[in-house]
């Protein structure tokens, strides 16, 4: 059998909206809406990037750059269940960091569900440290962690 083509990362486009919404629909709670995705697609302070193989969107990340802050926020990251275990989460996280660095940020902050073992392991392996516990942070009452990573100054 032929190996699937490796995913490539690119900036999201309005035509990606249906695929992004389909990906979000597979995750519990706190989903981004079509309105939010449209806002971020047009927002010059957002970096919405997708991992694609052929015409299929396999994952995405959304980084928000805050005016007046040297820290970026990884607002959302998702990988399609069918594409897991191939290092795509690591690639998306590295790309999110590269987007933040290119924008002049000195670090990245994010929130993650405490019960999302795979995401917690990904962030910890990438050098993120828990900064705060967030009881009842999510819509469904689940607790979260705030993680941060600052990169060495150049």
Backbone as JSON Lines, residues from 0, in Angstrom:
{"i":0,"aa":"X","n":[0.84,-1.2,0.0],"ca":[0.0,0.0,0.0],"c":[0.87,1.24,0.0]}
{"i":1,"aa":"X","n":[0.43,2.25,-0.72],"ca":[1.18,3.5,-0.79],"c":[1.07,4.24,0.53]}
{"i":2,"aa":"X","n":[2.18,4.83,0.95],"ca":[2.16,5.64,2.17],"c":[1.4,6.93,1.86]}
{"i":3,"aa":"X","n":[0.59,7.41,2.8],"ca":[-0.08,8.7,2.56],"c":[0.95,9.82,2.48]}
{"i":4,"aa":"X","n":[0.62,10.81,1.7],"ca":[1.52,11.97,1.57],"c":[1.64,12.65,2.93]}
{"i":5,"aa":"X","n":[2.85,13.11,3.29],"ca":[2.98,13.8,4.58],"c":[2.17,15.1,4.56]}
{"i":6,"aa":"X","n":[1.66,15.43,5.71],"ca":[0.88,16.67,5.82],"c":[1.8,17.87,5.66]}
{"i":7,"aa":"X","n":[1.28,18.9,5.04],"ca":[2.03,20.16,4.97],"c":[1.22,21.21,5.72]}
{"i":8,"aa":"X","n":[1.94,22.2,6.27],"ca":[1.3,23.25,7.05],"c":[1.21,24.5,6.2]}
{"i":9,"aa":"X","n":[0.05,25.15,6.28],"ca":[-0.14,26.42,5.57],"c":[-1.14,27.27,6.33]}
{"i":10,"aa":"X","n":[-1.18,28.55,5.97],"ca":[-2.15,29.47,6.56],"c":[-3.56,29.06,6.11]}
{"i":11,"aa":"X","n":[-4.49,29.06,7.06],"ca":[-5.87,28.7,6.75],"c":[-6.5,29.75,5.84]}
{"i":12,"aa":"X","n":[-7.47,29.29,5.06],"ca":[-8.21,30.15,4.13],"c":[-9.7,30.02,4.42]}
{"i":13,"aa":"X","n":[-10.5,30.98,3.99],"ca":[-11.95,30.87,4.21],"c":[-12.53,29.55,3.68]}
{"i":14,"aa":"X","n":[-11.98,29.01,2.61],"ca":[-12.48,27.74,2.06],"c":[-12.25,26.56,3.01]}
{"i":15,"aa":"X","n":[-11.38,26.73,4.0],"ca":[-11.12,25.67,4.98],"c":[-12.19,25.6,6.07]}
{"i":16,"aa":"X","n":[-13.07,26.59,6.13],"ca":[-14.04,26.69,7.23],"c":[-14.86,25.42,7.44]}
{"i":17,"aa":"X","n":[-15.45,24.81,6.39],"ca":[-16.23,23.58,6.64],"c":[-15.39,22.47,7.27]}
{"i":18,"aa":"X","n":[-14.16,22.3,6.83],"ca":[-13.28,21.26,7.38],"c":[-12.9,21.59,8.83]}
{"i":19,"aa":"X","n":[-12.66,22.86,9.12],"ca":[-12.33,23.26,10.49],"c":[-13.52,23.0,11.42]}
{"i":20,"aa":"X","n":[-14.72,23.32,10.97],"ca":[-15.92,23.08,11.79],"c":[-16.15,21.59,12.0]}
{"i":21,"aa":"X","n":[-15.9,20.78,10.96],"ca":[-16.07,19.33,11.09],"c":[-15.07,18.78,12.11]}
{"i":22,"aa":"X","n":[-13.86,19.31,12.09],"ca":[-12.83,18.88,13.05],"c":[-13.24,19.28,14.48]}
{"i":23,"aa":"X","n":[-13.7,20.5,14.66],"ca":[-14.13,20.98,15.98],"c":[-15.28,20.14,16.52]}
{"i":24,"aa":"X","n":[-16.18,19.71,15.64],"ca":[-17.38,18.97,16.07],"c":[-17.02,17.64,16.73]}
{"i":25,"aa":"X","n":[-15.81,17.15,16.49],"ca":[-15.4,15.86,17.07],"c":[-14.86,16.0,18.49]}
{"i":26,"aa":"X","n":[-14.78,17.22,18.99],"ca":[-14.21,17.43,20.33],"c":[-15.29,17.85,21.3]}
{"i":27,"aa":"X","n":[-15.15,17.45,22.58],"ca":[-16.17,17.8,23.56],"c":[-16.04,19.26,23.98]}
{"i":28,"aa":"X","n":[-17.18,19.94,24.03],"ca":[-17.24,21.27,24.64],"c":[-16.27,22.32,24.13]}
{"i":29,"aa":"X","n":[-16.51,23.56,24.5],"ca":[-15.63,24.69,24.21],"c":[-15.14,24.71,22.77]}
{"i":30,"aa":"X","n":[-16.05,24.52,21.83],"ca":[-15.69,24.51,20.42],"c":[-15.71,25.92,19.85]}
{"i":31,"aa":"X","n":[-14.88,26.13,18.85],"ca":[-14.92,27.39,18.11],"c":[-16.1,27.33,17.14]}
{"i":32,"aa":"X","n":[-16.83,28.43,17.02],"ca":[-17.98,28.52,16.12],"c":[-17.53,29.02,14.74]}
{"i":33,"aa":"X","n":[-18.42,28.9,13.77],"ca":[-18.13,29.42,12.43],"c":[-17.83,30.92,12.52]}
{"i":34,"aa":"X","n":[-18.6,31.63,13.34],"ca":[-18.39,33.07,13.5],"c":[-16.99,33.36,14.05]}
{"i":35,"aa":"X","n":[-16.56,32.59,15.06],"ca":[-15.22,32.78,15.63],"c":[-14.14,32.47,14.61]}
{"i":36,"aa":"X","n":[-14.3,31.36,13.87],"ca":[-13.3,31.03,12.85],"c":[-13.21,32.14,11.8]}
{"i":37,"aa":"X","n":[-14.37,32.64,11.36],"ca":[-14.36,33.73,10.36],"c":[-13.64,34.96,10.91]}
{"i":38,"aa":"X","n":[-13.89,35.28,12.17],"ca":[-13.22,36.42,12.81],"c":[-11.7,36.21,12.79]}
{"i":39,"aa":"X","n":[-11.25,35.02,13.2],"ca":[-9.81,34.77,13.29],"c":[-9.16,34.7,11.91]}
{"i":40,"aa":"X","n":[-9.89,34.23,10.9],"ca":[-9.37,34.21,9.54],"c":[-9.06,35.63,9.05]}
{"i":41,"aa":"X","n":[-9.86,36.59,9.51],"ca":[-9.7,37.98,9.06],"c":[-8.86,38.83,10.02]}
{"i":42,"aa":"X","n":[-8.53,38.29,11.18],"ca":[-7.86,39.06,12.23],"c":[-6.34,39.08,11.99]}
{"i":43,"aa":"X","n":[-5.76,40.27,11.79],"ca":[-4.31,40.33,11.54],"c":[-3.47,39.91,12.75]}
{"i":44,"aa":"X","n":[-4.08,39.82,13.94],"ca":[-3.33,39.4,15.13],"c":[-3.54,37.92,15.46]}
{"i":45,"aa":"X","n":[-4.18,37.2,14.54],"ca":[-4.38,35.75,14.72],"c":[-3.55,35.01,13.68]}
{"i":46,"aa":"X","n":[-3.03,33.87,14.07],"ca":[-2.31,32.99,13.16],"c":[-3.06,31.65,13.17]}
{"i":47,"aa":"X","n":[-3.9,31.46,12.15],"ca":[-4.69,30.23,12.02],"c":[-4.06,29.42,10.9]}
{"i":48,"aa":"X","n":[-3.48,28.28,11.28],"ca":[-2.74,27.45,10.31],"c":[-3.32,26.04,10.31]}
{"i":49,"aa":"X","n":[-3.3,25.42,9.15],"ca":[-3.85,24.08,9.0],"c":[-2.77,23.11,8.53]}
{"i":50,"aa":"X","n":[-2.94,21.84,8.93],"ca":[-2.13,20.74,8.41],"c":[-3.01,20.04,7.39]}
{"i":51,"aa":"X","n":[-2.52,19.96,6.16],"ca":[-3.31,19.35,5.08],"c":[-2.52,18.25,4.39]}
{"i":52,"aa":"X","n":[-3.25,17.22,3.99],"ca":[-2.72,16.16,3.13],"c":[-3.7,16.07,1.97]}
{"i":53,"aa":"X","n":[-3.22,16.4,0.78],"ca":[-4.14,16.5,-0.35],"c":[-5.13,17.61,-0.07]}
{"i":54,"aa":"X","n":[-6.41,17.28,-0.12],"ca":[-7.46,18.26,0.15],"c":[-7.97,18.15,1.59]}
{"i":55,"aa":"X","n":[-7.44,17.22,2.37],"ca":[-7.97,16.97,3.71],"c":[-7.25,17.79,4.77]}
{"i":56,"aa":"X","n":[-8.04,18.48,5.59],"ca":[-7.5,19.2,6.75],"c":[-7.39,18.18,7.88]}
{"i":57,"aa":"X","n":[-6.16,17.92,8.33],"ca":[-5.91,16.91,9.37],"c":[-5.77,17.52,10.75]}
{"i":58,"aa":"X","n":[-5.56,18.84,10.81],"ca":[-5.41,19.5,12.09],"c":[-5.23,20.98,11.89]}
{"i":59,"aa":"X","n":[-5.21,21.71,12.99],"ca":[-4.99,23.16,12.92],"c":[-4.48,23.67,14.26]}
{"i":60,"aa":"X","n":[-3.95,24.87,14.21],"ca":[-3.68,25.6,15.45],"c":[-4.07,27.05,15.25]}
{"i":61,"aa":"X","n":[-4.41,27.69,16.36],"ca":[-4.77,29.1,16.36],"c":[-3.95,29.79,17.45]}
{"i":62,"aa":"X","n":[-3.09,30.71,17.02],"ca":[-2.28,31.51,17.93],"c":[-2.8,32.94,17.89]}
{"i":63,"aa":"X","n":[-2.98,33.53,19.06],"ca":[-3.42,34.92,19.16],"c":[-2.27,35.77,19.68]}
{"i":64,"aa":"X","n":[-2.03,36.87,19.0],"ca":[-0.98,37.83,19.38],"c":[-1.7,38.99,20.05]}
{"i":65,"aa":"X","n":[-1.33,39.26,21.29],"ca":[-2.02,40.31,22.03],"c":[-1.26,41.62,21.91]}
{"i":66,"aa":"X","n":[-1.99,42.66,21.57],"ca":[-1.4,43.99,21.46],"c":[-0.79,44.36,22.81]}
{"i":67,"aa":"X","n":[0.44,44.83,22.79],"ca":[1.06,45.27,24.02],"c":[1.61,44.16,24.89]}
{"i":68,"aa":"X","n":[1.59,42.91,24.39],"ca":[2.12,41.79,25.17],"c":[3.22,41.1,24.39]}
{"i":69,"aa":"X","n":[4.25,40.65,25.1],"ca":[5.32,39.9,24.45],"c":[5.04,38.4,24.5]}
{"i":70,"aa":"X","n":[3.87,38.03,25.0],"ca":[3.48,36.62,25.06],"c":[2.34,36.36,24.08]}
{"i":71,"aa":"X","n":[2.45,35.29,23.32],"ca":[1.36,34.86,22.45],"c":[0.54,33.81,23.2]}
{"i":72,"aa":"X","n":[-0.66,33.57,22.71],"ca":[-1.54,32.57,23.33],"c":[-1.91,31.53,22.29]}
{"i":73,"aa":"X","n":[-1.63,30.27,22.62],"ca":[-2.11,29.18,21.79],"c":[-3.56,28.96,22.2]}
{"i":74,"aa":"X","n":[-4.47,29.46,21.37],"ca":[-5.88,29.45,21.74],"c":[-6.5,28.08,21.5]}
{"i":75,"aa":"X","n":[-6.07,27.43,20.43],"ca":[-6.65,26.13,20.11],"c":[-5.68,25.34,19.23]}
{"i":76,"aa":"X","n":[-5.68,24.04,19.41],"ca":[-4.91,23.13,18.56],"c":[-5.7,21.83,18.51]}
{"i":77,"aa":"X","n":[-5.81,21.24,17.34],"ca":[-6.58,20.0,17.19],"c":[-6.0,19.17,16.07]}
{"i":78,"aa":"X","n":[-6.02,17.85,16.28],"ca":[-5.59,16.9,15.26],"c":[-6.71,15.88,15.09]}
{"i":79,"aa":"X","n":[-7.06,15.62,13.83],"ca":[-8.08,14.63,13.52],"c":[-7.67,13.28,14.12]}
{"i":80,"aa":"X","n":[-8.64,12.59,14.72],"ca":[-8.37,11.3,15.34],"c":[-7.65,10.35,14.38]}
{"i":81,"aa":"X","n":[-8.05,10.35,13.11],"ca":[-7.48,9.43,12.12],"c":[-6.01,9.74,11.82]}
{"i":82,"aa":"X","n":[-5.55,10.94,12.19],"ca":[-4.18,11.35,11.87],"c":[-3.29,11.36,13.12]}
{"i":83,"aa":"X","n":[-3.8,10.87,14.24],"ca":[-3.02,10.9,15.47],"c":[-1.91,9.87,15.45]}
{"i":84,"aa":"X","n":[-0.88,10.11,16.28],"ca":[0.22,9.17,16.39],"c":[1.27,9.32,15.3]}
{"i":85,"aa":"X","n":[1.17,10.38,14.51],"ca":[2.11,10.61,13.41],"c":[2.98,11.84,13.65]}
{"i":86,"aa":"X","n":[2.92,12.39,14.87],"ca":[3.73,13.56,15.19],"c":[3.13,14.87,14.72]}
{"i":87,"aa":"X","n":[1.87,14.85,14.29],"ca":[1.25,16.07,13.77],"c":[1.02,17.1,14.87]}
{"i":88,"aa":"X","n":[0.66,16.64,16.06],"ca":[0.49,17.58,17.19],"c":[1.8,18.31,17.48]}
{"i":89,"aa":"X","n":[2.92,17.56,17.5],"ca":[4.23,18.18,17.71],"c":[4.56,19.18,16.61]}
{"i":90,"aa":"X","n":[4.26,18.81,15.36],"ca":[4.54,19.73,14.25],"c":[3.69,21.0,14.35]}
{"i":91,"aa":"X","n":[2.42,20.84,14.69],"ca":[1.55,22.0,14.83],"c":[2.01,22.89,15.97]}
{"i":92,"aa":"X","n":[2.42,22.28,17.09],"ca":[2.9,23.06,18.23],"c":[4.18,23.81,17.86]}
{"i":93,"aa":"X","n":[5.11,23.14,17.17],"ca":[6.35,23.79,16.74],"c":[6.04,24.94,15.79]}
{"i":94,"aa":"X","n":[5.06,24.75,14.91],"ca":[4.68,25.81,13.97],"c":[4.05,26.99,14.73]}
{"i":95,"aa":"X","n":[3.23,26.68,15.74],"ca":[2.62,27.74,16.55],"c":[3.72,28.57,17.21]}
{"i":96,"aa":"X","n":[4.73,27.88,17.75],"ca":[5.85,28.59,18.37],"c":[6.58,29.45,17.35]}
{"i":97,"aa":"X","n":[6.8,28.91,16.16],"ca":[7.49,29.66,15.11],"c":[6.69,30.91,14.71]}
{"i":98,"aa":"X","n":[5.37,30.78,14.65],"ca":[4.52,31.93,14.33],"c":[4.67,33.02,15.4]}
{"i":99,"aa":"X","n":[4.68,32.6,16.66],"ca":[4.8,33.56,17.77],"c":[6.18,34.21,17.75]}
{"i":100,"aa":"X","n":[7.22,33.42,17.53],"ca":[8.59,33.98,17.5],"c":[8.74,34.98,16.36]}
{"i":101,"aa":"X","n":[8.21,34.61,15.18],"ca":[8.3,35.51,14.02],"c":[7.6,36.83,14.29]}
{"i":102,"aa":"X","n":[6.56,36.79,15.12],"ca":[5.82,38.0,15.48],"c":[6.52,38.77,16.6]}
{"i":103,"aa":"X","n":[7.67,38.27,17.07],"ca":[8.43,38.98,18.09],"c":[8.08,38.62,19.52]}
{"i":104,"aa":"X","n":[7.3,37.56,19.7],"ca":[6.92,37.16,21.06],"c":[8.06,36.39,21.73]}
{"i":105,"aa":"X","n":[8.09,36.46,23.07],"ca":[9.15,35.79,23.82],"c":[8.68,34.48,24.44]}
{"i":106,"aa":"X","n":[7.41,34.17,24.29],"ca":[6.9,32.93,24.86],"c":[5.46,32.69,24.46]}
{"i":107,"aa":"X","n":[4.97,31.53,24.87],"ca":[3.62,31.11,24.52],"c":[2.92,30.64,25.79]}
{"i":108,"aa":"X","n":[1.64,30.97,25.9],"ca":[0.8,30.52,27.01],"c":[-0.38,29.77,26.41]}
{"i":109,"aa":"X","n":[-0.94,28.84,27.19],"ca":[-2.08,28.07,26.72],"c":[-2.82,27.5,27.9]}
{"i":110,"aa":"X","n":[-4.07,27.11,27.67],"ca":[-4.85,26.41,28.66],"c":[-5.22,25.06,28.07]}
{"i":111,"aa":"X","n":[-5.27,24.03,28.92],"ca":[-5.6,22.68,28.47],"c":[-6.39,21.97,29.57]}
{"i":112,"aa":"X","n":[-7.27,21.1,29.17],"ca":[-8.04,20.31,30.14],"c":[-7.1,19.41,30.91]}
{"i":113,"aa":"X","n":[-7.3,19.34,32.22],"ca":[-6.47,18.44,33.02],"c":[-6.69,16.98,32.63]}
{"i":114,"aa":"X","n":[-7.89,16.65,32.11],"ca":[-8.18,15.25,31.75],"c":[-7.75,14.9,30.32]}
{"i":115,"aa":"X","n":[-7.08,15.81,29.63],"ca":[-6.6,15.52,28.26],"c":[-5.14,15.05,28.36]}
{"i":116,"aa":"X","n":[-4.98,13.75,28.63],"ca":[-3.65,13.2,28.9],"c":[-2.71,13.38,27.71]}
{"i":117,"aa":"X","n":[-3.2,13.17,26.49],"ca":[-2.33,13.27,25.31],"c":[-1.81,14.69,25.14]}
{"i":118,"aa":"X","n":[-2.69,15.68,25.31],"ca":[-2.27,17.08,25.15],"c":[-1.3,17.48,26.26]}
{"i":119,"aa":"X","n":[-1.59,17.07,27.49],"ca":[-0.7,17.4,28.61],"c":[0.69,16.81,28.36]}
{"i":120,"aa":"X","n":[0.75,15.56,27.88],"ca":[2.04,14.92,27.6],"c":[2.77,15.66,26.48]}
{"i":121,"aa":"X","n":[2.05,16.08,25.45],"ca":[2.65,16.83,24.33],"c":[3.3,18.12,24.85]}
{"i":122,"aa":"X","n":[2.56,18.89,25.62],"ca":[3.09,20.18,26.1],"c":[4.28,19.98,27.03]}
{"i":123,"aa":"X","n":[4.18,19.01,27.94],"ca":[5.28,18.78,28.88],"c":[6.54,18.33,28.13]}
{"i":124,"aa":"X","n":[6.38,17.46,27.14],"ca":[7.53,16.99,26.36],"c":[8.17,18.14,25.58]}
{"i":125,"aa":"X","n":[7.37,19.15,25.23],"ca":[7.88,20.3,24.47],"c":[8.46,21.39,25.39]}
{"i":126,"aa":"X","n":[8.49,21.13,26.7],"ca":[9.12,22.08,27.6],"c":[8.17,23.05,28.27]}
{"i":127,"aa":"X","n":[6.86,22.82,28.15],"ca":[5.88,23.68,28.82],"c":[5.77,23.27,30.28]}
{"i":128,"aa":"X","n":[5.58,24.28,31.13],"ca":[5.46,24.04,32.56],"c":[4.12,24.56,33.04]}
{"i":129,"aa":"X","n":[3.49,23.84,33.99],"ca":[2.23,24.34,34.53],"c":[2.45,25.62,35.33]}
{"i":130,"aa":"X","n":[1.67,26.63,35.05],"ca":[1.76,27.91,35.75],"c":[0.64,28.06,36.77]}
{"i":131,"aa":"X","n":[-0.52,27.44,36.47],"ca":[-1.66,27.56,37.38],"c":[-2.65,26.44,37.11]}
{"i":132,"aa":"X","n":[-3.3,25.98,38.19],"ca":[-4.43,25.07,38.06],"c":[-5.68,25.95,37.89]}
{"i":133,"aa":"X","n":[-6.6,25.51,37.04],"ca":[-7.8,26.29,36.73],"c":[-9.04,25.44,37.02]}
{"i":134,"aa":"X","n":[-9.48,25.42,38.3],"ca":[-10.66,24.61,38.64],"c":[-11.9,25.12,37.91]}
{"i":135,"aa":"X","n":[-12.71,24.19,37.39],"ca":[-13.97,24.57,36.74],"c":[-13.81,25.48,35.55]}
{"i":136,"aa":"X","n":[-12.68,25.42,34.86],"ca":[-12.35,26.37,33.79],"c":[-13.22,26.19,32.55]}
{"i":137,"aa":"X","n":[-13.58,24.96,32.24],"ca":[-14.29,24.69,30.98],"c":[-15.8,24.71,31.16]}
{"i":138,"aa":"X","n":[-16.51,24.89,30.04],"ca":[-17.97,24.99,30.06],"c":[-18.63,23.83,30.8]}
{"i":139,"aa":"X","n":[-18.05,22.64,30.67],"ca":[-18.65,21.47,31.3],"c":[-18.17,21.27,32.74]}
{"i":140,"aa":"X","n":[-17.42,22.26,33.28],"ca":[-16.96,22.2,34.66],"c":[-15.6,21.53,34.84]}
{"i":141,"aa":"X","n":[-15.02,21.02,33.74],"ca":[-13.72,20.35,33.84],"c":[-12.63,21.35,34.24]}
{"i":142,"aa":"X","n":[-11.66,20.84,34.97],"ca":[-10.53,21.67,35.39],"c":[-9.5,21.77,34.27]}
{"i":143,"aa":"X","n":[-8.75,22.85,34.3],"ca":[-7.71,23.04,33.3],"c":[-6.36,23.34,33.94]}
{"i":144,"aa":"X","n":[-5.37,23.39,33.1],"ca":[-4.04,23.88,33.48],"c":[-3.71,25.05,32.59]}
{"i":145,"aa":"X","n":[-3.01,26.03,33.12],"ca":[-2.38,27.05,32.27],"c":[-0.91,26.67,32.2]}
{"i":146,"aa":"X","n":[-0.42,26.53,30.99],"ca":[0.98,26.2,30.74],"c":[1.67,27.38,30.09]}
{"i":147,"aa":"X","n":[2.96,27.43,30.27],"ca":[3.75,28.46,29.61],"c":[5.11,27.94,29.21]}
{"i":148,"aa":"X","n":[5.64,28.54,28.2],"ca":[7.02,28.28,27.78],"c":[7.58,29.58,27.25]}
{"i":149,"aa":"X","n":[8.73,29.96,27.75],"ca":[9.45,31.13,27.23],"c":[10.71,30.59,26.55]}
{"i":150,"aa":"X","n":[11.04,31.15,25.4],"ca":[12.25,30.68,24.74],"c":[13.43,31.55,25.1]}
{"i":151,"aa":"X","n":[14.63,30.98,25.02],"ca":[15.82,31.75,25.37],"c":[15.93,33.0,24.5]}
{"i":152,"aa":"X","n":[16.4,34.05,25.11],"ca":[16.57,35.29,24.34],"c":[17.71,35.14,23.36]}
{"i":153,"aa":"X","n":[17.49,35.68,22.17],"ca":[18.51,35.56,21.1],"c":[19.66,36.52,21.35]}
